[in-house]
Amino acid sequence: METEPTVNTSFSHAFRFTQADVEAFAQVTGDNNPLHLDSDFAAATPFKRPIIHGMLGASVFTKVLGTEFPGFGSVYLKQTIEFMRPMFVDLDYEAVFTIISINPDKHTAEISTEIFDVLTRKLTTRGVATLMHREKF
């Protein structure tokens, strides 16, 4: 962030996950639920194909907040998350971050965190992050 952040300042980040990302996430976390890894199993679910782990999708929040908006020096204090729709591999998504409030005395901000399917514009994941950043807030 080059300029001083204010309420309603927004930032967006385009991304996608591959099946290799899903497999790596399953390996790291131990969450080997076949809903994420087995297309035959997933075909018998309401989703009809494997879905991305919800927390893998939401991991884009920590990537962006820690490295881009507001960036290095951010300390994650809290994150709420609602999984609204499934996410799938090899689809384009957009994460949108909007500052809701800033508390300059505590150097904290609440930031809306949302993920949209780029093709349908449907909301897949939403929440609110609380961050501390001594230089930005």
PDB file of N, CA, C and O in Angstrom, residues 51-98:
ATOM      1  N   ILE A  51     -13.920 -30.733  -4.659  1.00  0.00           N
ATOM      2  CA  ILE A  51     -13.896 -29.319  -4.292  1.00  0.00           C
ATOM      3  C   ILE A  51     -12.587 -29.011  -3.561  1.00  0.00           C
ATOM      4  O   ILE A  51     -11.946 -29.895  -2.995  1.00  0.00           O
ATOM      5  N   ILE A  52     -12.196 -27.757  -3.618  1.00  0.00           N
ATOM      6  CA  ILE A  52     -11.010 -27.287  -2.903  1.00  0.00           C
ATOM      7  C   ILE A  52     -11.336 -27.243  -1.407  1.00  0.00           C
ATOM      8  O   ILE A  52     -12.444 -26.875  -1.014  1.00  0.00           O
ATOM      9  N   HIS A  53     -10.377 -27.595  -0.568  1.00  0.00           N
ATOM     10  CA  HIS A  53     -10.540 -27.399   0.876  1.00  0.00           C
ATOM     11  C   HIS A  53     -10.917 -25.934   1.119  1.00  0.00           C
ATOM     12  O   HIS A  53     -10.281 -25.031   0.560  1.00  0.00           O
ATOM     13  N   GLY A  54     -11.904 -25.710   1.966  1.00  0.00           N
ATOM     14  CA  GLY A  54     -12.310 -24.341   2.260  1.00  0.00           C
ATOM     15  C   GLY A  54     -11.162 -23.505   2.803  1.00  0.00           C
ATOM     16  O   GLY A  54     -10.993 -22.339   2.429  1.00  0.00           O
ATOM     17  N   MET A  55     -10.351 -24.107   3.655  1.00  0.00           N
ATOM     18  CA  MET A  55      -9.243 -23.353   4.247  1.00  0.00           C
ATOM     19  C   MET A  55      -8.134 -23.088   3.232  1.00  0.00           C
ATOM     20  O   MET A  55      -7.421 -22.092   3.361  1.00  0.00           O
ATOM     21  N   LEU A  56      -7.988 -23.940   2.225  1.00  0.00           N
ATOM     22  CA  LEU A  56      -7.039 -23.643   1.155  1.00  0.00           C
ATOM     23  C   LEU A  56      -7.496 -22.402   0.404  1.00  0.00           C
ATOM     24  O   LEU A  56      -6.713 -21.488   0.152  1.00  0.00           O
ATOM     25  N   GLY A  57      -8.775 -22.350   0.063  1.00  0.00           N
ATOM     26  CA  GLY A  57      -9.305 -21.162  -0.609  1.00  0.00           C
ATOM     27  C   GLY A  57      -9.093 -19.917   0.230  1.00  0.00           C
ATOM     28  O   GLY A  57      -8.621 -18.887  -0.260  1.00  0.00           O
ATOM     29  N   ALA A  58      -9.404 -20.010   1.516  1.00  0.00           N
ATOM     30  CA  ALA A  58      -9.280 -18.858   2.415  1.00  0.00           C
ATOM     31  C   ALA A  58      -7.827 -18.496   2.699  1.00  0.00           C
ATOM     32  O   ALA A  58      -7.550 -17.391   3.164  1.00  0.00           O
ATOM     33  N   SER A  59      -6.904 -19.392   2.383  1.00  0.00           N
ATOM     34  CA  SER A  59      -5.494 -19.087   2.629  1.00  0.00           C
ATOM     35  C   SER A  59      -5.012 -17.906   1.797  1.00  0.00           C
ATOM     36  O   SER A  59      -4.004 -17.279   2.129  1.00  0.00           O
ATOM     37  N   VAL A  60      -5.742 -17.575   0.747  1.00  0.00           N
ATOM     38  CA  VAL A  60      -5.381 -16.387  -0.039  1.00  0.00           C
ATOM     39  C   VAL A  60      -5.467 -15.125   0.829  1.00  0.00           C
ATOM     40  O   VAL A  60      -4.743 -14.163   0.590  1.00  0.00           O
ATOM     41  N   PHE A  61      -6.311 -15.162   1.852  1.00  0.00           N
ATOM     42  CA  PHE A  61      -6.436 -13.994   2.735  1.00  0.00           C
ATOM     43  C   PHE A  61      -5.101 -13.693   3.426  1.00  0.00           C
ATOM     44  O   PHE A  61      -4.648 -12.552   3.432  1.00  0.00           O
ATOM     45  N   THR A  62      -4.485 -14.714   4.007  1.00  0.00           N
ATOM     46  CA  THR A  62      -3.229 -14.477   4.722  1.00  0.00           C
ATOM     47  C   THR A  62      -2.110 -14.111   3.764  1.00  0.00           C
ATOM     48  O   THR A  62      -1.258 -13.289   4.073  1.00  0.00           O
ATOM     49  N   LYS A  63      -2.116 -14.706   2.564  1.00  0.00           N
ATOM     50  CA  LYS A  63      -1.102 -14.363   1.566  1.00  0.00           C
ATOM     51  C   LYS A  63      -1.165 -12.875   1.238  1.00  0.00           C
ATOM     52  O   LYS A  63      -0.160 -12.164   1.295  1.00  0.00           O
ATOM     53  N   VAL A  64      -2.354 -12.397   0.890  1.00  0.00           N
ATOM     54  CA  VAL A  64      -2.499 -10.995   0.457  1.00  0.00           C
ATOM     55  C   VAL A  64      -2.304 -10.039   1.628  1.00  0.00           C
ATOM     56  O   VAL A  64      -1.556  -9.059   1.517  1.00  0.00           O
ATOM     57  N   LEU A  65      -2.945 -10.313   2.755  1.00  0.00           N
ATOM     58  CA  LEU A  65      -2.849  -9.383   3.883  1.00  0.00           C
ATOM     59  C   LEU A  65      -1.430  -9.306   4.431  1.00  0.00           C
ATOM     60  O   LEU A  65      -0.995  -8.249   4.878  1.00  0.00           O
ATOM     61  N   GLY A  66      -0.702 -10.403   4.346  1.00  0.00           N
ATOM     62  CA  GLY A  66       0.662 -10.405   4.866  1.00  0.00           C
ATOM     63  C   GLY A  66       1.718  -9.891   3.910  1.00  0.00           C
ATOM     64  O   GLY A  66       2.802  -9.501   4.342  1.00  0.00           O
ATOM     65  N   THR A  67       1.405  -9.888   2.601  1.00  0.00           N
ATOM     66  CA  THR A  67       2.449  -9.528   1.644  1.00  0.00           C
ATOM     67  C   THR A  67       2.106  -8.369   0.714  1.00  0.00           C
ATOM     68  O   THR A  67       3.004  -7.780   0.128  1.00  0.00           O
ATOM     69  N   GLU A  68       0.811  -8.063   0.545  1.00  0.00           N
ATOM     70  CA  GLU A  68       0.433  -7.054  -0.435  1.00  0.00           C
ATOM     71  C   GLU A  68      -0.425  -5.918   0.128  1.00  0.00           C
ATOM     72  O   GLU A  68      -0.212  -4.758  -0.200  1.00  0.00           O
ATOM     73  N   PHE A  69      -1.444  -6.252   0.913  1.00  0.00           N
ATOM     74  CA  PHE A  69      -2.417  -5.254   1.394  1.00  0.00           C
ATOM     75  C   PHE A  69      -2.811  -5.576   2.828  1.00  0.00           C
ATOM     76  O   PHE A  69      -3.551  -6.529   3.031  1.00  0.00           O
ATOM     77  N   PRO A  70      -2.339  -4.929   3.852  1.00  0.00           N
ATOM     78  CA  PRO A  70      -1.415  -3.815   3.814  1.00  0.00           C
ATOM     79  C   PRO A  70       0.038  -4.231   3.602  1.00  0.00           C
ATOM     80  O   PRO A  70       0.873  -3.406   3.268  1.00  0.00           O
ATOM     81  N   GLY A  71       0.354  -5.533   3.783  1.00  0.00           N
ATOM     82  CA  GLY A  71       1.683  -6.009   3.427  1.00  0.00           C
ATOM     83  C   GLY A  71       2.558  -6.380   4.597  1.00  0.00           C
ATOM     84  O   GLY A  71       2.083  -6.627   5.709  1.00  0.00           O
ATOM     85  N   PHE A  72       3.863  -6.458   4.304  1.00  0.00           N
ATOM     86  CA  PHE A  72       4.841  -6.888   5.304  1.00  0.00           C
ATOM     87  C   PHE A  72       4.687  -6.091   6.595  1.00  0.00           C
ATOM     88  O   PHE A  72       4.475  -4.888   6.565  1.00  0.00           O
ATOM     89  N   GLY A  73       4.772  -6.799   7.716  1.00  0.00           N
ATOM     90  CA  GLY A  73       4.597  -6.174   9.022  1.00  0.00           C
ATOM     91  C   GLY A  73       3.206  -6.366   9.590  1.00  0.00           C
ATOM     92  O   GLY A  73       2.966  -6.065  10.752  1.00  0.00           O
ATOM     93  N   SER A  74       2.281  -6.897   8.778  1.00  0.00           N
ATOM     94  CA  SER A  74       0.924  -7.151   9.265  1.00  0.00           C
ATOM     95  C   SER A  74       0.937  -8.286  10.280  1.00  0.00           C
ATOM     96  O   SER A  74       1.639  -9.275  10.102  1.00  0.00           O
ATOM     97  N   VAL A  75       0.146  -8.116  11.328  1.00  0.00           N
ATOM     98  CA  VAL A  75      -0.038  -9.166  12.330  1.00  0.00           C
ATOM     99  C   VAL A  75      -1.514  -9.539  12.319  1.00  0.00           C
ATOM    100  O   VAL A  75      -2.381  -8.696  12.596  1.00  0.00           O
ATOM    101  N   TYR A  76      -1.796 -10.794  11.974  1.00  0.00           N
ATOM    102  CA  TYR A  76      -3.165 -11.287  11.931  1.00  0.00           C
ATOM    103  C   TYR A  76      -3.652 -11.490  13.357  1.00  0.00           C
ATOM    104  O   TYR A  76      -3.047 -12.226  14.133  1.00  0.00           O
ATOM    105  N   LEU A  77      -4.746 -10.855  13.736  1.00  0.00           N
ATOM    106  CA  LEU A  77      -5.302 -11.013  15.070  1.00  0.00           C
ATOM    107  C   LEU A  77      -6.553 -11.884  15.078  1.00  0.00           C
ATOM    108  O   LEU A  77      -6.825 -12.574  16.070  1.00  0.00           O
ATOM    109  N   LYS A  78      -7.317 -11.845  13.985  1.00  0.00           N
ATOM    110  CA  LYS A  78      -8.600 -12.551  13.970  1.00  0.00           C
ATOM    111  C   LYS A  78      -9.074 -12.676  12.529  1.00  0.00           C
ATOM    112  O   LYS A  78      -8.772 -11.828  11.695  1.00  0.00           O
ATOM    113  N   GLN A  79      -9.837 -13.747  12.256  1.00  0.00           N
ATOM    114  CA  GLN A  79     -10.461 -13.917  10.945  1.00  0.00           C
ATOM    115  C   GLN A  79     -11.754 -14.698  11.126  1.00  0.00           C
ATOM    116  O   GLN A  79     -11.738 -15.790  11.688  1.00  0.00           O
ATOM    117  N   THR A  80     -12.853 -14.141  10.671  1.00  0.00           N
ATOM    118  CA  THR A  80     -14.085 -14.919  10.579  1.00  0.00           C
ATOM    119  C   THR A  80     -14.190 -15.410   9.134  1.00  0.00           C
ATOM    120  O   THR A  80     -13.689 -14.752   8.215  1.00  0.00           O
ATOM    121  N   ILE A  81     -14.811 -16.563   8.948  1.00  0.00           N
ATOM    122  CA  ILE A  81     -14.939 -17.128   7.598  1.00  0.00           C
ATOM    123  C   ILE A  81     -16.284 -17.814   7.462  1.00  0.00           C
ATOM    124  O   ILE A  81     -16.682 -18.580   8.337  1.00  0.00           O
ATOM    125  N   GLU A  82     -16.955 -17.535   6.360  1.00  0.00           N
ATOM    126  CA  GLU A  82     -18.156 -18.277   5.962  1.00  0.00           C
ATOM    127  C   GLU A  82     -17.906 -18.833   4.567  1.00  0.00           C
ATOM    128  O   GLU A  82     -17.503 -18.097   3.664  1.00  0.00           O
ATOM    129  N   PHE A  83     -18.159 -20.124   4.407  1.00  0.00           N
ATOM    130  CA  PHE A  83     -18.021 -20.773   3.108  1.00  0.00           C
ATOM    131  C   PHE A  83     -19.398 -20.819   2.469  1.00  0.00           C
ATOM    132  O   PHE A  83     -20.270 -21.567   2.893  1.00  0.00           O
ATOM    133  N   MET A  84     -19.599 -19.990   1.459  1.00  0.00           N
ATOM    134  CA  MET A  84     -20.907 -19.816   0.846  1.00  0.00           C
ATOM    135  C   MET A  84     -21.171 -20.803  -0.294  1.00  0.00           C
ATOM    136  O   MET A  84     -22.290 -21.258  -0.478  1.00  0.00           O
ATOM    137  N   ARG A  85     -20.123 -21.088  -1.087  1.00  0.00           N
ATOM    138  CA  ARG A  85     -20.227 -21.972  -2.252  1.00  0.00           C
ATOM    139  C   ARG A  85     -18.909 -22.728  -2.391  1.00  0.00           C
ATOM    140  O   ARG A  85     -17.859 -22.216  -1.982  1.00  0.00           O
ATOM    141  N   PRO A  86     -18.933 -23.879  -3.022  1.00  0.00           N
ATOM    142  CA  PRO A  86     -17.681 -24.617  -3.216  1.00  0.00           C
ATOM    143  C   PRO A  86     -16.774 -23.913  -4.220  1.00  0.00           C
ATOM    144  O   PRO A  86     -17.235 -23.168  -5.083  1.00  0.00           O
ATOM    145  N   MET A  87     -15.494 -24.192  -4.079  1.00  0.00           N
ATOM    146  CA  MET A  87     -14.499 -23.717  -5.042  1.00  0.00           C
ATOM    147  C   MET A  87     -13.891 -24.943  -5.720  1.00  0.00           C
ATOM    148  O   MET A  87     -13.768 -26.000  -5.101  1.00  0.00           O
ATOM    149  N   PHE A  88     -13.481 -24.778  -6.966  1.00  0.00           N
ATOM    150  CA  PHE A  88     -12.970 -25.877  -7.770  1.00  0.00           C
ATOM    151  C   PHE A  88     -11.604 -25.524  -8.347  1.00  0.00           C
ATOM    152  O   PHE A  88     -11.287 -24.349  -8.542  1.00  0.00           O
ATOM    153  N   VAL A  89     -10.818 -26.552  -8.645  1.00  0.00           N
ATOM    154  CA  VAL A  89      -9.496 -26.330  -9.228  1.00  0.00           C
ATOM    155  C   VAL A  89      -9.618 -25.735 -10.625  1.00  0.00           C
ATOM    156  O   VAL A  89     -10.635 -25.908 -11.311  1.00  0.00           O
ATOM    157  N   ASP A  90      -8.571 -25.048 -11.008  1.00  0.00           N
ATOM    158  CA  ASP A  90      -8.414 -24.505 -12.362  1.00  0.00           C
ATOM    159  C   ASP A  90      -9.513 -23.534 -12.779  1.00  0.00           C
ATOM    160  O   ASP A  90      -9.794 -23.382 -13.973  1.00  0.00           O
ATOM    161  N   LEU A  91     -10.129 -22.868 -11.801  1.00  0.00           N
ATOM    162  CA  LEU A  91     -11.070 -21.783 -12.093  1.00  0.00           C
ATOM    163  C   LEU A  91     -10.462 -20.483 -11.573  1.00  0.00           C
ATOM    164  O   LEU A  91      -9.697 -20.484 -10.604  1.00  0.00           O
ATOM    165  N   ASP A  92     -10.836 -19.387 -12.194  1.00  0.00           N
ATOM    166  CA  ASP A  92     -10.324 -18.087 -11.776  1.00  0.00           C
ATOM    167  C   ASP A  92     -11.201 -17.496 -10.682  1.00  0.00           C
ATOM    168  O   ASP A  92     -12.431 -17.493 -10.788  1.00  0.00           O
ATOM    169  N   TYR A  93     -10.522 -16.996  -9.645  1.00  0.00           N
ATOM    170  CA  TYR A  93     -11.190 -16.365  -8.517  1.00  0.00           C
ATOM    171  C   TYR A  93     -10.574 -14.994  -8.277  1.00  0.00           C
ATOM    172  O   TYR A  93      -9.449 -14.715  -8.687  1.00  0.00           O
ATOM    173  N   GLU A  94     -11.339 -14.147  -7.602  1.00  0.00           N
ATOM    174  CA  GLU A  94     -10.851 -12.832  -7.218  1.00  0.00           C
ATOM    175  C   GLU A  94     -11.134 -12.635  -5.736  1.00  0.00           C
ATOM    176  O   GLU A  94     -12.272 -12.771  -5.288  1.00  0.00           O
ATOM    177  N   ALA A  95     -10.080 -12.331  -4.991  1.00  0.00           N
ATOM    178  CA  ALA A  95     -10.231 -11.973  -3.581  1.00  0.00           C
ATOM    179  C   ALA A  95     -10.311 -10.457  -3.499  1.00  0.00           C
ATOM    180  O   ALA A  95      -9.516  -9.750  -4.124  1.00  0.00           O
ATOM    181  N   VAL A  96     -11.306  -9.974  -2.750  1.00  0.00           N
ATOM    182  CA  VAL A  96     -11.511  -8.532  -2.601  1.00  0.00           C
ATOM    183  C   VAL A  96     -11.419  -8.185  -1.114  1.00  0.00           C
ATOM    184  O   VAL A  96     -12.084  -8.812  -0.281  1.00  0.00           O
ATOM    185  N   PHE A  97     -10.618  -7.189  -0.822  1.00  0.00           N
ATOM    186  CA  PHE A  97     -10.364  -6.736   0.544  1.00  0.00           C
ATOM    187  C   PHE A  97     -10.789  -5.284   0.653  1.00  0.00           C
ATOM    188  O   PHE A  97     -10.381  -4.459  -0.163  1.00  0.00           O
ATOM    189  N   THR A  98     -11.600  -4.980   1.673  1.00  0.00           N
ATOM    190  CA  THR A  98     -12.062  -3.603   1.870  1.00  0.00           C
ATOM    191  C   THR A  98     -11.931  -3.241   3.345  1.00  0.00           C
ATOM    192  O   THR A  98     -12.433  -3.975   4.210  1.00  0.00           O
TER     193      THR A  98
END
